[in-house]
Amino acid sequence: MLPRVPRLLLALLVSLVLTGGVLAATTEATAVPPAPALARASDNPLAGHRWGVYRGGAEMAWAPYQRSSGKNRRLLAKIALAPKAKWFGDWIPDGQIGAKVEEYVANATGGDDDVLVQMTVFRMVPWEHEACRRLPTAREKASYKRWIARFARAVGDTRAAIVLQPDGPFAMCAPRGSKVLSRLVAHASRKLSALPRTSVYVEAGSAGWNHLDPAEAVRLLTRAGVQHARGFHLNTTHYETTERQVRFGAEVVRALEARGITGKHFTVDTAQNGRGFTWEQHRDLHGGDFDSAPTCRTKKQQHCVTLGIPPTADVADPRWGLPADVAQLAATYVDGYLWAGRPWLRRQAAPFLLKRALAVARTTPY
């Protein structure tokens, strides 16, 4: 492994000489800020490959983008043409999940098997607050495993990055201290990580959700099968700054190493943290629904929702404005900045909200 400082310099130099970017060429090229070239880090499975963009009805931002024109089209292109991690969950029946994944992969790759596709697996039932009240039934557990098996079979040898089970800390509130939810996530981590070209990142919540305590994240991740995975993912449904996540993620990697789980890396969700803030700051400044926190009104406003760093494996690029020590940590431990979060949707779930999408696209500092 390269020493940290030389590795950072190498990543920066490579990013200057490589051509291409993470966005596929489109007729809107002049409307979208050019995405950075992908650094060719030999130990980063997300680097050195074009990141596929899905263009179809399963992407809620796609139809509004196609119908738009003029300024709105240029703004919506920042969302619709970005490589994002499409969500797959229990709303897709066991008998349909394979076909849905195959259609998504074919669309996003255009038949090029070197293109990287991104997916989010959100299949656990029960989940979120319901997971704190009851455990899955025998039928639900069997369905989960069947769905995961069919999902994995459909992914096959696709080059893929998978965020596994957003809002991961909910597994820790299962009734009576049960580990059944974590064990099911670990089952998925093991099955998906066994695929030849799939990199799995188990969701660990955010730095704040773990109370800035890496030991909490380690407990969650080891129960959820991080030992099988490439690593972990941070910040999917939160808005915390990239700087905060990188610092915390590096501490978690080191804490995992202390437990004998070595070689782990992580990804950071940057879809909604262009002007990052914590849950506590949201409570004190805005109140109300955290998932639908207020969007920024201007490019200079702070502590509001807007698009963050574009999806990329070039994590230490000077354009992101990270402090030098954070850029060094990112070059060492971070595989990529991903967009699994969806701040342009109502409560980050559904439906698509045009006013919200235009706001986050208009005010992003990137």
Coordinates of C-alpha atoms in Angstrom, one line a residue:
M1 CA 0.0 0.0 0.0
L2 CA 1.3 3.5 -0.9
P3 CA 2.1 5.8 2.0
R4 CA -0.7 8.3 2.5
V5 CA 0.8 11.5 1.2
P6 CA 2.3 10.0 -2.0
R7 CA -0.9 8.2 -2.6
L8 CA -2.9 11.4 -2.3
L9 CA -0.5 13.2 -4.7
L10 CA -0.7 10.2 -7.1
A11 CA -4.5 10.3 -7.1
L12 CA -4.5 14.1 -7.8
L13 CA -2.0 13.8 -10.7
V14 CA -3.8 10.9 -12.3
S15 CA -7.1 12.8 -12.1
L16 CA -5.5 15.6 -14.2
V17 CA -4.3 13.4 -17.0
L18 CA -7.2 10.9 -17.4
T19 CA -9.9 11.8 -19.9
G20 CA -13.6 11.1 -19.5
G21 CA -15.8 11.3 -16.5
V22 CA -18.4 9.5 -14.5
L23 CA -21.3 10.8 -16.6
A24 CA -22.0 9.2 -19.9
A25 CA -21.8 11.6 -22.9
T26 CA -25.2 13.2 -23.5
T27 CA -26.6 16.0 -25.6
E28 CA -26.8 18.0 -22.3
A29 CA -23.1 18.0 -21.8
T30 CA -22.9 21.7 -21.8
A31 CA -25.7 21.9 -19.2
V32 CA -24.0 19.7 -16.6
P33 CA -20.8 20.6 -14.8
P34 CA -18.2 18.1 -16.0
A35 CA -17.7 15.3 -13.6
P36 CA -14.1 14.5 -12.6
A37 CA -12.2 11.7 -14.3
L38 CA -12.0 8.6 -12.2
A39 CA -8.6 8.0 -10.5
R40 CA -7.2 4.6 -11.5
A41 CA -6.4 3.3 -8.0
S42 CA -5.6 -0.4 -8.3
D43 CA -7.1 -1.2 -4.9
N44 CA -10.4 0.8 -5.5
P45 CA -13.0 -1.3 -7.3
L46 CA -15.0 1.9 -8.1
A47 CA -12.2 3.7 -9.8
G48 CA -11.1 3.5 -13.4
H49 CA -14.6 2.7 -14.8
R50 CA -17.4 4.7 -16.3
W51 CA -20.4 5.0 -13.9
G52 CA -23.6 4.1 -15.6
V53 CA -26.7 6.4 -15.7
Y54 CA -30.1 4.8 -15.8
R55 CA -32.5 6.5 -18.2
G56 CA -36.0 5.3 -17.7
G57 CA -39.3 5.3 -15.8
A58 CA -37.9 3.6 -12.7
E59 CA -35.9 6.8 -12.0
M60 CA -38.4 9.4 -10.7
A61 CA -36.4 12.3 -11.9
W62 CA -36.2 11.1 -15.5
A63 CA -39.6 11.9 -16.9
P64 CA -39.7 15.4 -15.4
Y65 CA -36.3 16.0 -16.9
Q66 CA -37.4 14.8 -20.3
R67 CA -40.5 17.0 -20.2
S68 CA -38.6 20.1 -19.2
S69 CA -36.9 22.7 -21.3
G70 CA -34.7 25.8 -21.0
K71 CA -33.4 26.6 -17.5
N72 CA -35.4 23.9 -15.8
R73 CA -33.9 21.2 -18.1
R74 CA -30.4 22.4 -17.4
L75 CA -31.0 22.3 -13.7
L76 CA -32.8 18.9 -13.7
A77 CA -29.9 17.5 -15.7
K78 CA -27.8 17.8 -12.6
I79 CA -30.0 15.1 -11.0
A80 CA -31.3 13.0 -13.9
L81 CA -27.9 12.6 -15.6
A82 CA -25.9 11.8 -12.4
P83 CA -25.0 8.2 -11.7
K84 CA -27.2 7.3 -8.8
A85 CA -27.8 4.2 -6.7
K86 CA -31.3 3.1 -7.6
W87 CA -33.4 1.7 -4.6
F88 CA -34.7 -1.9 -4.7
G89 CA -37.0 -2.9 -1.8
D90 CA -40.0 -4.9 -0.6
W91 CA -42.3 -3.0 -3.0
I92 CA -40.8 -5.3 -5.7
P93 CA -42.3 -8.8 -5.2
D94 CA -40.0 -11.8 -4.9
G95 CA -41.1 -13.1 -8.3
Q96 CA -40.3 -9.8 -10.1
I97 CA -37.0 -8.7 -8.5
G98 CA -34.7 -10.6 -10.9
A99 CA -36.3 -9.1 -14.0
K100 CA -36.3 -5.6 -12.5
V101 CA -32.6 -5.8 -11.7
E102 CA -31.8 -7.2 -15.2
E103 CA -33.7 -4.3 -16.9
Y104 CA -31.9 -1.7 -14.7
V105 CA -28.5 -3.1 -15.4
A106 CA -29.1 -3.4 -19.2
N107 CA -30.3 0.2 -19.3
A108 CA -27.6 1.7 -17.1
T109 CA -24.7 -0.1 -18.8
G110 CA -25.9 0.1 -22.4
G111 CA -24.5 -3.4 -22.8
D112 CA -20.9 -2.4 -21.8
D113 CA -19.9 -4.9 -19.1
D114 CA -17.1 -2.5 -17.8
V115 CA -19.6 0.1 -16.8
L116 CA -20.2 0.3 -13.0
V117 CA -23.8 0.3 -11.8
Q118 CA -25.0 1.4 -8.4
M119 CA -27.9 -0.1 -6.4
T120 CA -29.4 0.3 -3.0
V121 CA -30.9 -2.7 -1.3
F122 CA -33.7 -1.7 1.2
R123 CA -35.5 -5.0 1.6
M124 CA -35.7 -5.5 5.3
V125 CA -39.3 -6.0 6.7
P126 CA -40.0 -4.8 9.3
W127 CA -37.8 -1.7 9.2
E128 CA -37.4 1.8 10.5
H129 CA -39.5 2.5 13.5
E130 CA -41.5 -0.7 13.1
A131 CA -38.3 -2.7 13.5
C132 CA -38.2 -1.3 17.1
R133 CA -41.6 -2.8 17.8
R134 CA -41.6 -6.3 16.3
L135 CA -39.4 -9.0 14.8
P136 CA -39.9 -10.5 11.3
T137 CA -42.1 -13.5 11.0
A138 CA -40.9 -16.8 9.7
R139 CA -42.6 -16.0 6.4
E140 CA -40.9 -12.6 6.2
K141 CA -37.5 -14.1 6.9
A142 CA -37.9 -16.7 4.2
S143 CA -39.1 -14.1 1.7
Y144 CA -36.1 -11.9 2.5
K145 CA -33.7 -14.6 1.8
R146 CA -35.5 -15.7 -1.4
W147 CA -35.6 -12.0 -2.6
I148 CA -31.9 -11.6 -1.9
A149 CA -31.0 -14.8 -3.7
R150 CA -32.9 -13.7 -6.8
F151 CA -31.4 -10.2 -6.6
A152 CA -27.9 -11.7 -6.4
R153 CA -28.6 -14.1 -9.3
A154 CA -29.7 -11.2 -11.5
V155 CA -26.7 -9.1 -10.6
G156 CA -24.4 -12.0 -11.5
D157 CA -21.1 -10.8 -12.9
T158 CA -22.2 -7.1 -13.3
R159 CA -19.7 -4.6 -12.1
A160 CA -21.7 -3.2 -9.2
A161 CA -21.6 -1.0 -6.1
I162 CA -24.3 -1.9 -3.6
V163 CA -25.4 0.2 -0.6
L164 CA -26.9 -2.4 1.8
Q165 CA -29.9 -1.4 4.0
P166 CA -30.0 2.4 4.5
D167 CA -30.8 3.5 8.1
G168 CA -28.7 0.6 9.4
P169 CA -28.9 1.7 13.1
F170 CA -32.5 0.6 13.2
A171 CA -31.3 -3.0 13.4
M172 CA -30.0 -2.2 16.9
C173 CA -33.4 -1.3 18.3
A174 CA -34.9 -4.7 17.6
P175 CA -37.1 -5.9 20.5
R176 CA -35.5 -7.8 23.4
G177 CA -32.1 -7.1 22.0
S178 CA -32.6 -9.5 19.1
K179 CA -29.9 -9.8 16.5
V180 CA -32.2 -11.3 13.9
L181 CA -32.4 -8.2 11.7
S182 CA -28.6 -7.8 11.7
R183 CA -28.2 -11.5 10.9
L184 CA -30.5 -11.1 7.9
V185 CA -28.4 -8.1 6.7
A186 CA -25.3 -10.2 7.2
H187 CA -26.8 -12.9 5.1
A188 CA -27.3 -10.4 2.3
S189 CA -23.8 -9.1 2.8
R190 CA -22.3 -12.5 2.4
K191 CA -24.4 -13.5 -0.6
L192 CA -23.9 -10.2 -2.5
S193 CA -20.2 -10.0 -1.6
A194 CA -19.6 -13.4 -3.1
L195 CA -20.5 -12.1 -6.6
P196 CA -17.3 -11.7 -8.7
R197 CA -17.5 -7.9 -9.5
T198 CA -19.8 -6.6 -6.7
S199 CA -18.6 -4.2 -4.0
V200 CA -20.9 -4.1 -1.0
Y201 CA -21.0 -1.2 1.5
V202 CA -23.1 -1.9 4.6
E203 CA -25.0 1.1 5.8
A204 CA -23.8 2.4 9.1
G205 CA -26.0 5.5 9.5
S206 CA -24.2 8.8 9.9
A207 CA -21.4 10.0 12.2
G208 CA -24.1 11.8 14.4
W209 CA -26.4 8.8 14.5
N210 CA -23.5 6.9 16.0
H211 CA -22.9 9.7 18.5
L212 CA -19.5 10.2 17.0
D213 CA -18.5 6.9 18.7
P214 CA -16.8 4.5 16.3
A215 CA -17.5 1.7 18.8
E216 CA -21.2 2.0 18.1
A217 CA -20.7 1.7 14.3
V218 CA -18.4 -1.3 14.8
R219 CA -21.1 -3.1 16.9
L220 CA -23.6 -2.5 14.2
L221 CA -21.3 -3.4 11.3
T222 CA -19.9 -6.5 12.7
R223 CA -23.4 -7.9 13.4
A224 CA -24.4 -6.9 9.9
G225 CA -21.6 -8.7 8.1
V226 CA -19.1 -6.0 7.2
Q227 CA -16.4 -8.7 7.4
H228 CA -17.8 -10.1 4.2
A229 CA -18.2 -6.8 2.5
R230 CA -15.9 -4.3 0.8
G231 CA -16.8 -1.9 3.6
F232 CA -19.5 0.4 4.8
H233 CA -21.5 3.5 3.7
L234 CA -22.3 6.7 5.6
N235 CA -24.9 9.4 5.5
T236 CA -27.7 8.1 3.2
T237 CA -30.7 9.8 4.8
H238 CA -28.7 12.4 6.7
Y239 CA -27.3 15.8 5.7
E240 CA -24.0 15.9 7.6
T241 CA -20.9 17.3 5.9
T242 CA -18.5 15.2 3.9
E243 CA -15.7 16.3 6.1
R244 CA -17.4 15.0 9.2
Q245 CA -18.2 11.7 7.6
V246 CA -14.7 11.2 6.3
R247 CA -13.1 11.9 9.7
F248 CA -15.6 9.5 11.4
G249 CA -15.3 6.8 8.8
A250 CA -11.5 6.7 9.1
E251 CA -12.0 6.2 12.9
V252 CA -14.4 3.3 12.2
V253 CA -11.9 1.7 9.8
R254 CA -9.3 1.8 12.5
A255 CA -11.7 0.5 15.1
L256 CA -12.5 -2.4 12.8
E257 CA -8.8 -3.1 12.4
A258 CA -8.4 -3.2 16.2
R259 CA -11.1 -6.0 16.1
G260 CA -9.1 -7.9 13.5
I261 CA -11.3 -6.8 10.6
T262 CA -8.8 -5.3 8.2
G263 CA -8.7 -3.8 4.8
K264 CA -12.1 -2.1 4.9
H265 CA -13.0 1.1 3.0
F266 CA -16.1 3.2 2.9
T267 CA -18.3 5.4 0.8
V268 CA -20.0 8.7 1.7
D269 CA -23.4 9.8 0.6
T270 CA -23.2 13.3 -0.8
A271 CA -26.5 13.7 -2.6
Q272 CA -28.0 16.1 -0.1
N273 CA -25.1 17.6 2.0
G274 CA -23.8 20.5 -0.1
R275 CA -24.5 22.8 2.9
G276 CA -24.3 20.1 5.5
F277 CA -25.9 20.1 9.0
T278 CA -26.6 17.7 11.8
W279 CA -29.9 16.5 13.2
E280 CA -29.4 18.8 16.2
Q281 CA -28.8 21.8 14.0
H282 CA -31.9 21.0 12.1
R283 CA -33.9 20.7 15.3
D284 CA -32.6 24.1 16.6
L285 CA -32.8 26.0 13.3
H286 CA -35.9 24.6 11.5
G287 CA -37.7 21.9 13.5
G288 CA -40.3 19.8 11.8
D289 CA -39.7 16.8 9.5
F290 CA -36.0 16.0 9.3
D291 CA -36.5 13.9 6.1
S292 CA -38.0 17.0 4.4
A293 CA -35.6 19.5 5.8
P294 CA -35.8 22.9 4.1
T295 CA -33.9 23.4 0.8
C296 CA -31.4 26.2 0.4
R297 CA -32.8 29.5 -1.0
T298 CA -29.4 30.9 -2.1
K299 CA -26.0 29.5 -2.9
K300 CA -24.5 31.2 0.2
Q301 CA -27.1 30.0 2.7
Q302 CA -25.8 27.5 5.3
H303 CA -27.4 24.5 7.0
C304 CA -30.0 23.7 4.4
V305 CA -30.5 21.0 1.8
T306 CA -28.7 21.2 -1.6
L307 CA -26.8 18.8 -3.8
G308 CA -23.3 17.9 -2.6
I309 CA -20.2 16.6 -4.3
P310 CA -21.1 14.9 -7.6
P311 CA -20.8 11.1 -7.6
T312 CA -17.2 10.2 -8.1
A313 CA -14.3 8.0 -7.1
D314 CA -12.0 11.0 -7.3
V315 CA -12.5 11.7 -3.6
A316 CA -9.5 14.0 -3.0
D317 CA -9.9 16.4 -5.8
P318 CA -9.1 20.0 -4.7
R319 CA -12.4 21.2 -6.2
W320 CA -14.3 19.7 -3.3
G321 CA -12.7 22.1 -0.9
L322 CA -11.8 19.5 1.8
P323 CA -9.1 20.4 4.4
A324 CA -5.8 18.8 3.5
D325 CA -5.9 16.3 6.3
V326 CA -9.5 15.2 5.3
A327 CA -8.5 14.9 1.6
Q328 CA -5.6 12.6 2.8
L329 CA -8.0 10.5 4.8
A330 CA -10.3 10.3 1.9
A331 CA -7.6 9.2 -0.5
T332 CA -6.6 6.5 1.9
Y333 CA -10.0 5.1 3.1
V334 CA -12.8 6.3 0.8
D335 CA -13.8 4.5 -2.4
G336 CA -16.3 7.0 -3.6
Y337 CA -18.9 9.7 -3.0
L338 CA -22.2 8.1 -4.0
W339 CA -25.8 9.4 -4.4
A340 CA -28.1 7.0 -2.7
G341 CA -29.9 9.8 -0.9
R342 CA -32.7 11.5 -2.9
P343 CA -33.4 15.0 -1.5
W344 CA -35.5 15.9 -4.6
L345 CA -38.2 13.5 -3.4
R346 CA -40.8 14.0 -0.7
R347 CA -39.3 12.8 2.6
Q348 CA -36.4 11.3 0.4
A349 CA -38.8 8.6 -0.7
A350 CA -41.7 9.6 -3.1
P351 CA -43.0 11.3 -5.0
F352 CA -40.7 13.5 -7.1
L353 CA -41.2 17.2 -6.2
L354 CA -40.3 19.6 -9.0
K355 CA -40.0 22.7 -6.8
R356 CA -37.6 20.9 -4.4
A357 CA -35.5 19.4 -7.2
L358 CA -35.1 22.8 -8.9
A359 CA -34.1 24.3 -5.5
V360 CA -31.4 21.8 -4.7
A361 CA -30.0 21.9 -8.3
R362 CA -30.0 25.7 -8.4
T363 CA -28.2 26.3 -5.1
T364 CA -25.5 23.6 -5.1
P365 CA -22.0 24.9 -4.5
Y366 CA -20.8 22.2 -6.9

